[in-house]
Short mmCIF file of N, CA and C and ligand atoms in Angstrom, two decimals:
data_model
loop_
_atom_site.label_atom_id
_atom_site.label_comp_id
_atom_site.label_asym_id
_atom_site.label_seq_id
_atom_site.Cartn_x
_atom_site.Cartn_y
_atom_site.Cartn_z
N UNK A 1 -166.31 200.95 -48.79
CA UNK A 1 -165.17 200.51 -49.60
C UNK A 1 -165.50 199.22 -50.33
N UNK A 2 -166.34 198.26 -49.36
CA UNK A 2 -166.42 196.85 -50.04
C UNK A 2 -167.42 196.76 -51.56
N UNK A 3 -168.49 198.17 -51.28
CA UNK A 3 -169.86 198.70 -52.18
C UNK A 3 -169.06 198.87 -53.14
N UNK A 4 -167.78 199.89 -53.39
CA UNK A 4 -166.90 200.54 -54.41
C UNK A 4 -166.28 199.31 -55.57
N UNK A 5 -165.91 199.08 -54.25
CA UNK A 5 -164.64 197.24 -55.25
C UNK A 5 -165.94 196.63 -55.73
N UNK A 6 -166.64 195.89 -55.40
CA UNK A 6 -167.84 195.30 -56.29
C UNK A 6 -168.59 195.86 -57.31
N UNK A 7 -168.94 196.83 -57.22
CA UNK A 7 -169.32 197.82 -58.36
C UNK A 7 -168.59 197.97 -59.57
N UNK A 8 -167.03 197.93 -59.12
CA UNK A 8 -165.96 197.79 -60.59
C UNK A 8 -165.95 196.89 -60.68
N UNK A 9 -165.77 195.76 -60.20
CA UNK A 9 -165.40 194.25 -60.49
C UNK A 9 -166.80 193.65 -61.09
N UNK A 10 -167.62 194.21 -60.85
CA UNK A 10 -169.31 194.15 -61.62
C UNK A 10 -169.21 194.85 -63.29
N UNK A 11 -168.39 195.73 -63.22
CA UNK A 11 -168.47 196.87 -64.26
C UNK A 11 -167.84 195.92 -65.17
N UNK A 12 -166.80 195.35 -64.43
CA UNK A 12 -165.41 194.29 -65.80
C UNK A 12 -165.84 193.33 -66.05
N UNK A 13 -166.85 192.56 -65.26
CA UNK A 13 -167.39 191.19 -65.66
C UNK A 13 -168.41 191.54 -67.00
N UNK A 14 -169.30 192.79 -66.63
CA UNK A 14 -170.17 192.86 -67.69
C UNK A 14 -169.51 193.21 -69.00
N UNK A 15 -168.57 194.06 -69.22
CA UNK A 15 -167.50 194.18 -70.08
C UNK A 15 -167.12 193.07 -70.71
N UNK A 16 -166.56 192.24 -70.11
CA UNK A 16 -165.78 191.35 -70.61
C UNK A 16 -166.86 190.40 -71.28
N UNK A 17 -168.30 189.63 -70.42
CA UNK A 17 -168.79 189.04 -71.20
C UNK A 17 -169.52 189.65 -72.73
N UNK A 18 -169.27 191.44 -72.69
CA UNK A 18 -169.92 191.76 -73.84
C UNK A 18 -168.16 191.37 -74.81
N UNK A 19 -167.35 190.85 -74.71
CA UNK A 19 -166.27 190.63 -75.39
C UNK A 19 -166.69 189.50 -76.05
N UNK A 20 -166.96 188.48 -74.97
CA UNK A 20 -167.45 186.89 -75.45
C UNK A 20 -168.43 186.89 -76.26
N UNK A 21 -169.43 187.77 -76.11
CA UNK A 21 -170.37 187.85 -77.02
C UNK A 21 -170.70 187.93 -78.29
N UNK A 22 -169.56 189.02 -78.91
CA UNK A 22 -169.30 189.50 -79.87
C UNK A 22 -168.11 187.68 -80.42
N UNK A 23 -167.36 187.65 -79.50
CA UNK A 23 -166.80 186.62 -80.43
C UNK A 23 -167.46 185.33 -80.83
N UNK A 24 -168.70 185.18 -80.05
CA UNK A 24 -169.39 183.97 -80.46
C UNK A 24 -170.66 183.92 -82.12
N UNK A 25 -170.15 185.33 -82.10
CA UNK A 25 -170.88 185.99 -83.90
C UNK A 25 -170.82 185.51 -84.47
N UNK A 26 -169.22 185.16 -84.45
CA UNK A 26 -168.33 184.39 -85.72
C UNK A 26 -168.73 183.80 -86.54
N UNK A 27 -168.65 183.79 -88.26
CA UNK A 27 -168.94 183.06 -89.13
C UNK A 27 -167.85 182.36 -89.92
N UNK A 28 -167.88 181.09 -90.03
CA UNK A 28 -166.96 180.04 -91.10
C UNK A 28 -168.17 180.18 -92.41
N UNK A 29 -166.63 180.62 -93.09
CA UNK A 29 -167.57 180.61 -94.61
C UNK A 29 -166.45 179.28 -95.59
N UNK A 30 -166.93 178.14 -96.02
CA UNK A 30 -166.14 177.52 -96.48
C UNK A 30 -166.05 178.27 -98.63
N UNK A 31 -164.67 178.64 -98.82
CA UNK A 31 -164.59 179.08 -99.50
C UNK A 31 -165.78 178.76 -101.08
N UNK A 32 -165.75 179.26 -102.09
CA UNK A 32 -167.03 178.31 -103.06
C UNK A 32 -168.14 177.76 -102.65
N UNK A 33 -168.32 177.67 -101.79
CA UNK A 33 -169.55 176.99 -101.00
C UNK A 33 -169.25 175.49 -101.62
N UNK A 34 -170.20 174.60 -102.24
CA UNK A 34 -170.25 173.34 -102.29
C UNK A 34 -169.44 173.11 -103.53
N UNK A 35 -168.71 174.26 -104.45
CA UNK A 35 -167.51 173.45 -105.38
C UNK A 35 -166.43 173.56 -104.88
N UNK A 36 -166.23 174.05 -103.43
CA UNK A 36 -164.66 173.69 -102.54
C UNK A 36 -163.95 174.80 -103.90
N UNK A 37 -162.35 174.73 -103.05
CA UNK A 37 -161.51 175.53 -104.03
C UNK A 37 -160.98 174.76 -104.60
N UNK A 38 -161.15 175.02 -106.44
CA UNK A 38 -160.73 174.62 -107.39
C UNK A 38 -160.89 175.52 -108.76
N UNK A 39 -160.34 175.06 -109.76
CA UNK A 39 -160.03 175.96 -111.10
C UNK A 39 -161.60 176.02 -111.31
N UNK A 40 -162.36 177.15 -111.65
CA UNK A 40 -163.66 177.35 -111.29
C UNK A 40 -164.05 177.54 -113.22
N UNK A 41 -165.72 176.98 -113.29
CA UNK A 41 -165.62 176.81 -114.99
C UNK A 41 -165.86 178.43 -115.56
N UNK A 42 -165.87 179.09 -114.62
CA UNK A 42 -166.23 180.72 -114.77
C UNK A 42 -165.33 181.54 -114.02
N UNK A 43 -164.47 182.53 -114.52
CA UNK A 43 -163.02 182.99 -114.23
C UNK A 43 -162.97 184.26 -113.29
N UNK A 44 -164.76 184.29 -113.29
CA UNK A 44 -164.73 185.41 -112.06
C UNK A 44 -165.83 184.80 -110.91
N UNK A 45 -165.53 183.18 -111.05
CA UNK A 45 -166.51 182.79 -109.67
C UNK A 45 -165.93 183.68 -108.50
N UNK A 46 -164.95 183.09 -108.35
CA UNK A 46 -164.29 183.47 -106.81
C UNK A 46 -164.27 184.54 -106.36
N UNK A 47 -163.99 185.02 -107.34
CA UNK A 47 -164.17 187.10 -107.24
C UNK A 47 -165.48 187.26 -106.66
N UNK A 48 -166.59 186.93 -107.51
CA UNK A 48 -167.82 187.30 -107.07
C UNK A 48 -167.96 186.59 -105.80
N UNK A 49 -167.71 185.29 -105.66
CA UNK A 49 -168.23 184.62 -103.94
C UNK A 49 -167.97 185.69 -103.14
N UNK A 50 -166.58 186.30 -103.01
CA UNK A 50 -166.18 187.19 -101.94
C UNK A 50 -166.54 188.49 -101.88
N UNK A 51 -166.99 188.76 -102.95
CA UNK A 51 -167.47 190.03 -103.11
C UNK A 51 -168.79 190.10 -101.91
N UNK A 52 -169.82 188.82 -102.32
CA UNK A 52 -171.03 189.06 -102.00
C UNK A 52 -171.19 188.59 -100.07
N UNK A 53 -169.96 188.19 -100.09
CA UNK A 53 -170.03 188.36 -98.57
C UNK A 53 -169.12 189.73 -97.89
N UNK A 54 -170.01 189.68 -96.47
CA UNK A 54 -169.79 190.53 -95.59
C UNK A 54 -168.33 189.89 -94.33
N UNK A 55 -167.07 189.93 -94.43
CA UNK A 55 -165.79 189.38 -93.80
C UNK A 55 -165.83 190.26 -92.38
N UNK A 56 -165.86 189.61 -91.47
CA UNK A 56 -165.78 190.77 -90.11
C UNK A 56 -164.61 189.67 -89.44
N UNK A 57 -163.89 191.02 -88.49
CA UNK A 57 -162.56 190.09 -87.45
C UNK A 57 -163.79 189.11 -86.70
N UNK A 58 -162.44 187.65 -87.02
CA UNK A 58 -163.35 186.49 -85.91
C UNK A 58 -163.63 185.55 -86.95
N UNK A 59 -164.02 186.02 -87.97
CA UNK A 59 -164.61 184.95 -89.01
C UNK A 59 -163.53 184.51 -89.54
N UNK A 60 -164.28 183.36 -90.30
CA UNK A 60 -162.72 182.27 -91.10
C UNK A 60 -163.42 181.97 -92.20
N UNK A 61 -162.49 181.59 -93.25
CA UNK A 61 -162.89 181.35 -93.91
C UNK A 61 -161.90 180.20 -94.02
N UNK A 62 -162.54 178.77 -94.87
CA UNK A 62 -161.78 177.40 -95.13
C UNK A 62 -161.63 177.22 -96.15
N UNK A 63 -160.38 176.81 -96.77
CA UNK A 63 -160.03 176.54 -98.43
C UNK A 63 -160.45 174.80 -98.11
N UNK A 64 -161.29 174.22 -99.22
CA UNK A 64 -161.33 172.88 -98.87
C UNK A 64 -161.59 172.03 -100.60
N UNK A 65 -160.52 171.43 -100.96
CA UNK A 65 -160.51 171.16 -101.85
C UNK A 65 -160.17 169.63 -102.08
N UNK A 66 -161.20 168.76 -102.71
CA UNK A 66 -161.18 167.49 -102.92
C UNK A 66 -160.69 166.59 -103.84
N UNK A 67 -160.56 167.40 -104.84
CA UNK A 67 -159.75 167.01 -105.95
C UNK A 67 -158.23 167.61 -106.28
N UNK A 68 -157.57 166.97 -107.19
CA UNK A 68 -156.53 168.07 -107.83
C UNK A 68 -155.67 168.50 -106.94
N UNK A 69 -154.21 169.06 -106.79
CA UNK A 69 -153.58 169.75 -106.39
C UNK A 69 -154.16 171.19 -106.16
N UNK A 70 -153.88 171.86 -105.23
CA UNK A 70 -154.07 173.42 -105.03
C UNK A 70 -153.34 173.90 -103.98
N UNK A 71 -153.28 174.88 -103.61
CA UNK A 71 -152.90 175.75 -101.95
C UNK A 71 -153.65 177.07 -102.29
N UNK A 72 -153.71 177.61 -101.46
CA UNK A 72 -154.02 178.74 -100.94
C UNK A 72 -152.58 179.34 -100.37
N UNK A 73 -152.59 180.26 -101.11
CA UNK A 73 -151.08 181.47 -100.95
C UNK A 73 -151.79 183.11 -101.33
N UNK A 74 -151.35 183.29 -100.02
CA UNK A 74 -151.72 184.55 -99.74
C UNK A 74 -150.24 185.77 -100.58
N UNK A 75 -150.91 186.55 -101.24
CA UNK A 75 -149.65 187.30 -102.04
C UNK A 75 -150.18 188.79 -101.18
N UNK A 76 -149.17 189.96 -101.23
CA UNK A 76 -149.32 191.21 -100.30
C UNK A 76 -149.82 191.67 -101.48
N UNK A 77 -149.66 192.45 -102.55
CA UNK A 77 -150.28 193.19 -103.15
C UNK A 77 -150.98 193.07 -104.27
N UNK A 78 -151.80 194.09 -104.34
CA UNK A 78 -152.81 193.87 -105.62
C UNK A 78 -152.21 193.67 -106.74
N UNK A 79 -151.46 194.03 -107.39
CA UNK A 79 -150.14 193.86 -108.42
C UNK A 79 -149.82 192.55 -108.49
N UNK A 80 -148.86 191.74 -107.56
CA UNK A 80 -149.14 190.49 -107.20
C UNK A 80 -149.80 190.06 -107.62
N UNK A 81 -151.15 189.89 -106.71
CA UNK A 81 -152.53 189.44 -107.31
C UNK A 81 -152.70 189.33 -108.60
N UNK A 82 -152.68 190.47 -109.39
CA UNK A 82 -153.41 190.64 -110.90
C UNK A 82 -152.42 189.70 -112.11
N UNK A 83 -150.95 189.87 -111.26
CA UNK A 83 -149.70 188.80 -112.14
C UNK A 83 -149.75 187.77 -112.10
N UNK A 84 -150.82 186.80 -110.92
CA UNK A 84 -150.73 185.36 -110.42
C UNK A 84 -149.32 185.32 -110.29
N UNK A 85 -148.54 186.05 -109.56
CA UNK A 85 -147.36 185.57 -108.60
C UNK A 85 -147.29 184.76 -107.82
N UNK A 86 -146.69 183.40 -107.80
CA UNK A 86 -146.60 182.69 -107.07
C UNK A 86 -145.66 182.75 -105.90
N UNK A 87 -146.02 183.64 -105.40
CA UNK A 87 -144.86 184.05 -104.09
C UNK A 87 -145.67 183.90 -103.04
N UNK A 88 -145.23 183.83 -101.46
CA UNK A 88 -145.79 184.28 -100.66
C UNK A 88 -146.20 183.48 -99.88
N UNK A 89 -146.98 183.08 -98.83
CA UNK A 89 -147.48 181.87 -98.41
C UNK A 89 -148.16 180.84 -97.89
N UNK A 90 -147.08 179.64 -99.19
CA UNK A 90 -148.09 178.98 -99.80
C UNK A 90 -148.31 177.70 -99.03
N UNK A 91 -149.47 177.47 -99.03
CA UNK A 91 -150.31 176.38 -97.87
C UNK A 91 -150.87 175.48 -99.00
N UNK A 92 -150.49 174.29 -98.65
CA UNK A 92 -151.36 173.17 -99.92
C UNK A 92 -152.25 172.78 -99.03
N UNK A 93 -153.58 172.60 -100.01
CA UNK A 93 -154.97 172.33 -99.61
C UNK A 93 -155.22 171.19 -99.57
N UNK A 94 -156.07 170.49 -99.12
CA UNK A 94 -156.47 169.09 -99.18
C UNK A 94 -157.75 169.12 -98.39
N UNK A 95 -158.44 168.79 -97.51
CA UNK A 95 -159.52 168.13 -96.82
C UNK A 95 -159.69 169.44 -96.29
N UNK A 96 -158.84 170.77 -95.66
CA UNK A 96 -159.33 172.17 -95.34
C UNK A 96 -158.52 172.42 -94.94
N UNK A 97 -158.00 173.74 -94.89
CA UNK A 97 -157.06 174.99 -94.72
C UNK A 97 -157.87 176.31 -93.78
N UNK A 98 -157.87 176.54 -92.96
CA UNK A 98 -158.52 177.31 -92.13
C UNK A 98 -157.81 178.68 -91.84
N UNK A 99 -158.37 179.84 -92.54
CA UNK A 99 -157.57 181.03 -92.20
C UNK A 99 -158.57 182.23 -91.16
N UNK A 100 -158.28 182.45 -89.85
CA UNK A 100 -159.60 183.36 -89.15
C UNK A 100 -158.76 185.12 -89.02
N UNK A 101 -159.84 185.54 -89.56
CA UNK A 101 -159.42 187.49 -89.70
C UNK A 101 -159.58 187.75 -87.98
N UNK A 102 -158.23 188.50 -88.12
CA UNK A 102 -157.61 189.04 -86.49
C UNK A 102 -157.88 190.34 -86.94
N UNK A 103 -157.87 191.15 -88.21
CA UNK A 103 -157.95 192.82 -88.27
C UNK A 103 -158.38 192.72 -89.77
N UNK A 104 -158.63 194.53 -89.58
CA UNK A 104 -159.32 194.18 -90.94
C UNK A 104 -158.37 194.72 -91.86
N UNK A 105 -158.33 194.26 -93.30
CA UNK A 105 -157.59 193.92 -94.00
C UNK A 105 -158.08 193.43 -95.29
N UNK A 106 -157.58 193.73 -96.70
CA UNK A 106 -157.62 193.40 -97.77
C UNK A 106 -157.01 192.24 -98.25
N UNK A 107 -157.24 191.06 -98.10
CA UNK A 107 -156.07 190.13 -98.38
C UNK A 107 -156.16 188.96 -99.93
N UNK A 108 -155.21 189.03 -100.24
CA UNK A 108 -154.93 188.33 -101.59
C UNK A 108 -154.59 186.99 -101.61
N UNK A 109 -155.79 186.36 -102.19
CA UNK A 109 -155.37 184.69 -102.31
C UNK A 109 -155.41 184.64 -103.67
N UNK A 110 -154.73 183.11 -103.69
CA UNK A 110 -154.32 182.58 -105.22
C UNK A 110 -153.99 180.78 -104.87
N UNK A 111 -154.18 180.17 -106.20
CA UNK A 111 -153.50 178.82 -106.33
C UNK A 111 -152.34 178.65 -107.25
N UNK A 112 -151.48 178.53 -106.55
CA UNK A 112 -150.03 178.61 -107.43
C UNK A 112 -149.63 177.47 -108.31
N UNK A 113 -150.33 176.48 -108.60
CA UNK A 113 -150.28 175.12 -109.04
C UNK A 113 -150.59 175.63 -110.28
N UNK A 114 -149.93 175.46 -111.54
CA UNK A 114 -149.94 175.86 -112.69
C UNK A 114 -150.07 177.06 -112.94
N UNK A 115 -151.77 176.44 -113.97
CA UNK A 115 -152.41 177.90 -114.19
C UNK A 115 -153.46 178.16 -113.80
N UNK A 116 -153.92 177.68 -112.45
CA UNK A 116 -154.87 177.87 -111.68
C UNK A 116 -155.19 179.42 -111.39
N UNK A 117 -154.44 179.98 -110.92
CA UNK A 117 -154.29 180.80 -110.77
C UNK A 117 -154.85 181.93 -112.51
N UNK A 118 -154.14 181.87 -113.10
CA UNK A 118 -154.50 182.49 -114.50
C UNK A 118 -156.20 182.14 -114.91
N UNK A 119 -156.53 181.26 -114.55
CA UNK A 119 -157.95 180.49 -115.12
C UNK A 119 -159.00 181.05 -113.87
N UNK A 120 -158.60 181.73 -112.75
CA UNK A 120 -159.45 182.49 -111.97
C UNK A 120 -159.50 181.75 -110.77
N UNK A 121 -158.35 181.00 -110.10
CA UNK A 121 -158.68 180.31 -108.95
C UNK A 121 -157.95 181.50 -108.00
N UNK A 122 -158.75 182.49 -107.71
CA UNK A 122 -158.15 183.07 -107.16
C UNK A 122 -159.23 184.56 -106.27
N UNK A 123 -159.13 185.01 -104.76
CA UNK A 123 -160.06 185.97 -104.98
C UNK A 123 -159.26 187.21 -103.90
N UNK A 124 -160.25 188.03 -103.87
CA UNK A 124 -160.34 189.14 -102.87
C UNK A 124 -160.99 189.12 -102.02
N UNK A 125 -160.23 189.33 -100.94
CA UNK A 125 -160.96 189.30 -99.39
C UNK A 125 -160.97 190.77 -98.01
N UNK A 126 -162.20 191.25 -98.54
CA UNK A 126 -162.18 192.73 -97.63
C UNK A 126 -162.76 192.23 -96.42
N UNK A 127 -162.13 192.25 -95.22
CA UNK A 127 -162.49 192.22 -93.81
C UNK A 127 -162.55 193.46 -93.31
N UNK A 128 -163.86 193.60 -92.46
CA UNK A 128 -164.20 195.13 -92.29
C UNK A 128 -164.16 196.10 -93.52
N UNK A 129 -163.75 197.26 -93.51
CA UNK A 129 -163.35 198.03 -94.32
C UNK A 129 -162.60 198.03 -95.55
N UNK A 130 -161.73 196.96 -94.95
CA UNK A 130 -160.82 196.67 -96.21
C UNK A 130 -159.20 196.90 -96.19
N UNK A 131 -159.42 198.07 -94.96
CA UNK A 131 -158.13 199.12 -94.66
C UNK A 131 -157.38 198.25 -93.71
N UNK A 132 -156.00 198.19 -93.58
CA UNK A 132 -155.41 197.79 -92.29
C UNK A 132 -155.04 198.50 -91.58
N UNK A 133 -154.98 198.74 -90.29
CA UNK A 133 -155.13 199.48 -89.19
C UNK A 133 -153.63 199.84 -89.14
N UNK A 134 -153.01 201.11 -89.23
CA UNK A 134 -151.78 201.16 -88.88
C UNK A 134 -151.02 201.19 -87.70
N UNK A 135 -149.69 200.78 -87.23
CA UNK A 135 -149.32 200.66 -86.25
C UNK A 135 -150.12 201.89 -84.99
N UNK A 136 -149.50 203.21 -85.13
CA UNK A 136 -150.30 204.02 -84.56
C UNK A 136 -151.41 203.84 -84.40
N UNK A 137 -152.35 203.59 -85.25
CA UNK A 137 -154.02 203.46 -85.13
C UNK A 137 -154.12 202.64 -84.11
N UNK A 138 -153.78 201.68 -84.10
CA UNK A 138 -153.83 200.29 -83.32
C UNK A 138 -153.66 200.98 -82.00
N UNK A 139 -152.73 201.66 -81.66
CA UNK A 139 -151.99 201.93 -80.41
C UNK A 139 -153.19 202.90 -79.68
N UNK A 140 -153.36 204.00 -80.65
CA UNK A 140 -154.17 205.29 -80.37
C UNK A 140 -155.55 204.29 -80.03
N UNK A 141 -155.87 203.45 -80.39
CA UNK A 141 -157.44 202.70 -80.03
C UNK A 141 -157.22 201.80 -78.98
N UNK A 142 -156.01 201.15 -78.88
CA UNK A 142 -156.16 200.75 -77.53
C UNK A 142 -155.71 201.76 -75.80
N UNK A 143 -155.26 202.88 -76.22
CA UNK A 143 -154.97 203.90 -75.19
C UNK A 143 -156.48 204.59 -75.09
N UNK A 144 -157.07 204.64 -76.16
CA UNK A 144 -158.15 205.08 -75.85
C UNK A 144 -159.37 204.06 -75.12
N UNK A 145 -159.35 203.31 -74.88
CA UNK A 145 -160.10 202.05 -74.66
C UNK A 145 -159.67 201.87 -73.42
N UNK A 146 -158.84 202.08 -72.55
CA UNK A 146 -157.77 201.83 -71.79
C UNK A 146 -158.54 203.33 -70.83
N UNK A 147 -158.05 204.54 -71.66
CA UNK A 147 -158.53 205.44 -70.48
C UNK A 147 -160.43 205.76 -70.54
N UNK A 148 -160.93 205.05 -71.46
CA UNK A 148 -162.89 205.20 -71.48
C UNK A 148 -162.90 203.75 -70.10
N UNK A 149 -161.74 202.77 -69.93
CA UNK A 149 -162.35 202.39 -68.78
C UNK A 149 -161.39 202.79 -67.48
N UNK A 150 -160.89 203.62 -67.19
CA UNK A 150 -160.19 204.52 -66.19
C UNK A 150 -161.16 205.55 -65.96
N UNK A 151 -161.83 205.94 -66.92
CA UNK A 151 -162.70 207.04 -66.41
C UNK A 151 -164.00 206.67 -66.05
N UNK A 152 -164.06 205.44 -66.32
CA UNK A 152 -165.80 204.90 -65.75
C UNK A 152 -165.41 204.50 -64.58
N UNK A 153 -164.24 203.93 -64.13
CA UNK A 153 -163.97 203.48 -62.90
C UNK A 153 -163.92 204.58 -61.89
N UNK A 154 -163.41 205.92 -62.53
CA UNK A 154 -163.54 206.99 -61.60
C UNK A 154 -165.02 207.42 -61.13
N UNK A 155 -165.99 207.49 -62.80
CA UNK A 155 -166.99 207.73 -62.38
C UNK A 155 -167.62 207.43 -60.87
N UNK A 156 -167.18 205.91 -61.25
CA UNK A 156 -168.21 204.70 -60.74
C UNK A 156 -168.08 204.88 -59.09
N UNK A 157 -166.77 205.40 -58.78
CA UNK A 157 -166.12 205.93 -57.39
C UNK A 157 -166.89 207.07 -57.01
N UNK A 158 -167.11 207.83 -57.81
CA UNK A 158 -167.36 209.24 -57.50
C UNK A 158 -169.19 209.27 -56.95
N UNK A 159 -169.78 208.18 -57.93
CA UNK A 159 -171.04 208.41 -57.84
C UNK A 159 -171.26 207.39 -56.55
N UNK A 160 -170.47 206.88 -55.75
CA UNK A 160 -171.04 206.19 -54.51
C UNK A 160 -170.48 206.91 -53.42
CU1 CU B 201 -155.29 175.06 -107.93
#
């Protein structure tokens, strides 16, 4: 019995530190790299920065802007986006703004301060896929995750 309980409680430790593992991946990408966020002299910088990176859950990215007024305001849809709607919300920037991806997700930033926004201070951000996980999905992946370790635990019984 004592062989059985150690064997699972062996099984969850190794588990769990492959959890820690994965979260110590993590990458901070500070937005622009060294021109921080600001009205950019080319109207598809920002677009392209984000394009050319790879966004995974865990990572952050920092709005950090030294000059000038700005925020970072996250708008829901692409529509939104393409109108520079200033809706939504809005975080004023200064010394850094820190946002870290929990799921993956398409998300829409902008600077609502004039016409920042119109002049291209603004980008697209695909984490993972791009897709957001729908309620169900979410549910169906953690029930499944839930019984892949119910059934190793049975295994793990069976084979001692
Ligand atoms: Cu701005």
């Amino acid at each position: 019995m004592a062989g059985r309980l150690s064997f699972t409680v062996g099984f969850l430790i190794v588990a769990s530190a492959g959890l820690r593992h994965g979260a110590c991946a993590a990458t901070t990408y500070t937005v622009g790299d060294d021109l921080g966020w600001t009205v950019p002299k080319n109207s598809s910088y920002y677009e392209e920065w984000a394009s050319q990176k790879t966004f995974q859950i865990g990572d952050s990215i920092v709005f950090n802007s030294t000059t000038g007024n700005h925020t970072a305001t996250e708008v829901d849809t692409r529509e939104e986006y393409d109108n520079c709607t200033k809706m939504g919300i809005i975080v004023k920037v200064g010394a850094g703004v820190q946002k870290t991806f929990d799921r993956n997700a398409t998300l829409y930033y902008l600077c609502s301060e004039g016409t920042h926004c119109e002049q291209g201070q603004k980008m697209i951000v695909k984490v993972g896929d791009g897709i957001a996980p729908s309620f169900a999905a979410r549910s169906l992946a953690a029930a499944a995750a839930a019984s892949a370790l119910f059934f190793s635990t049975v295994a793990i019984y069976f084979l001692n």
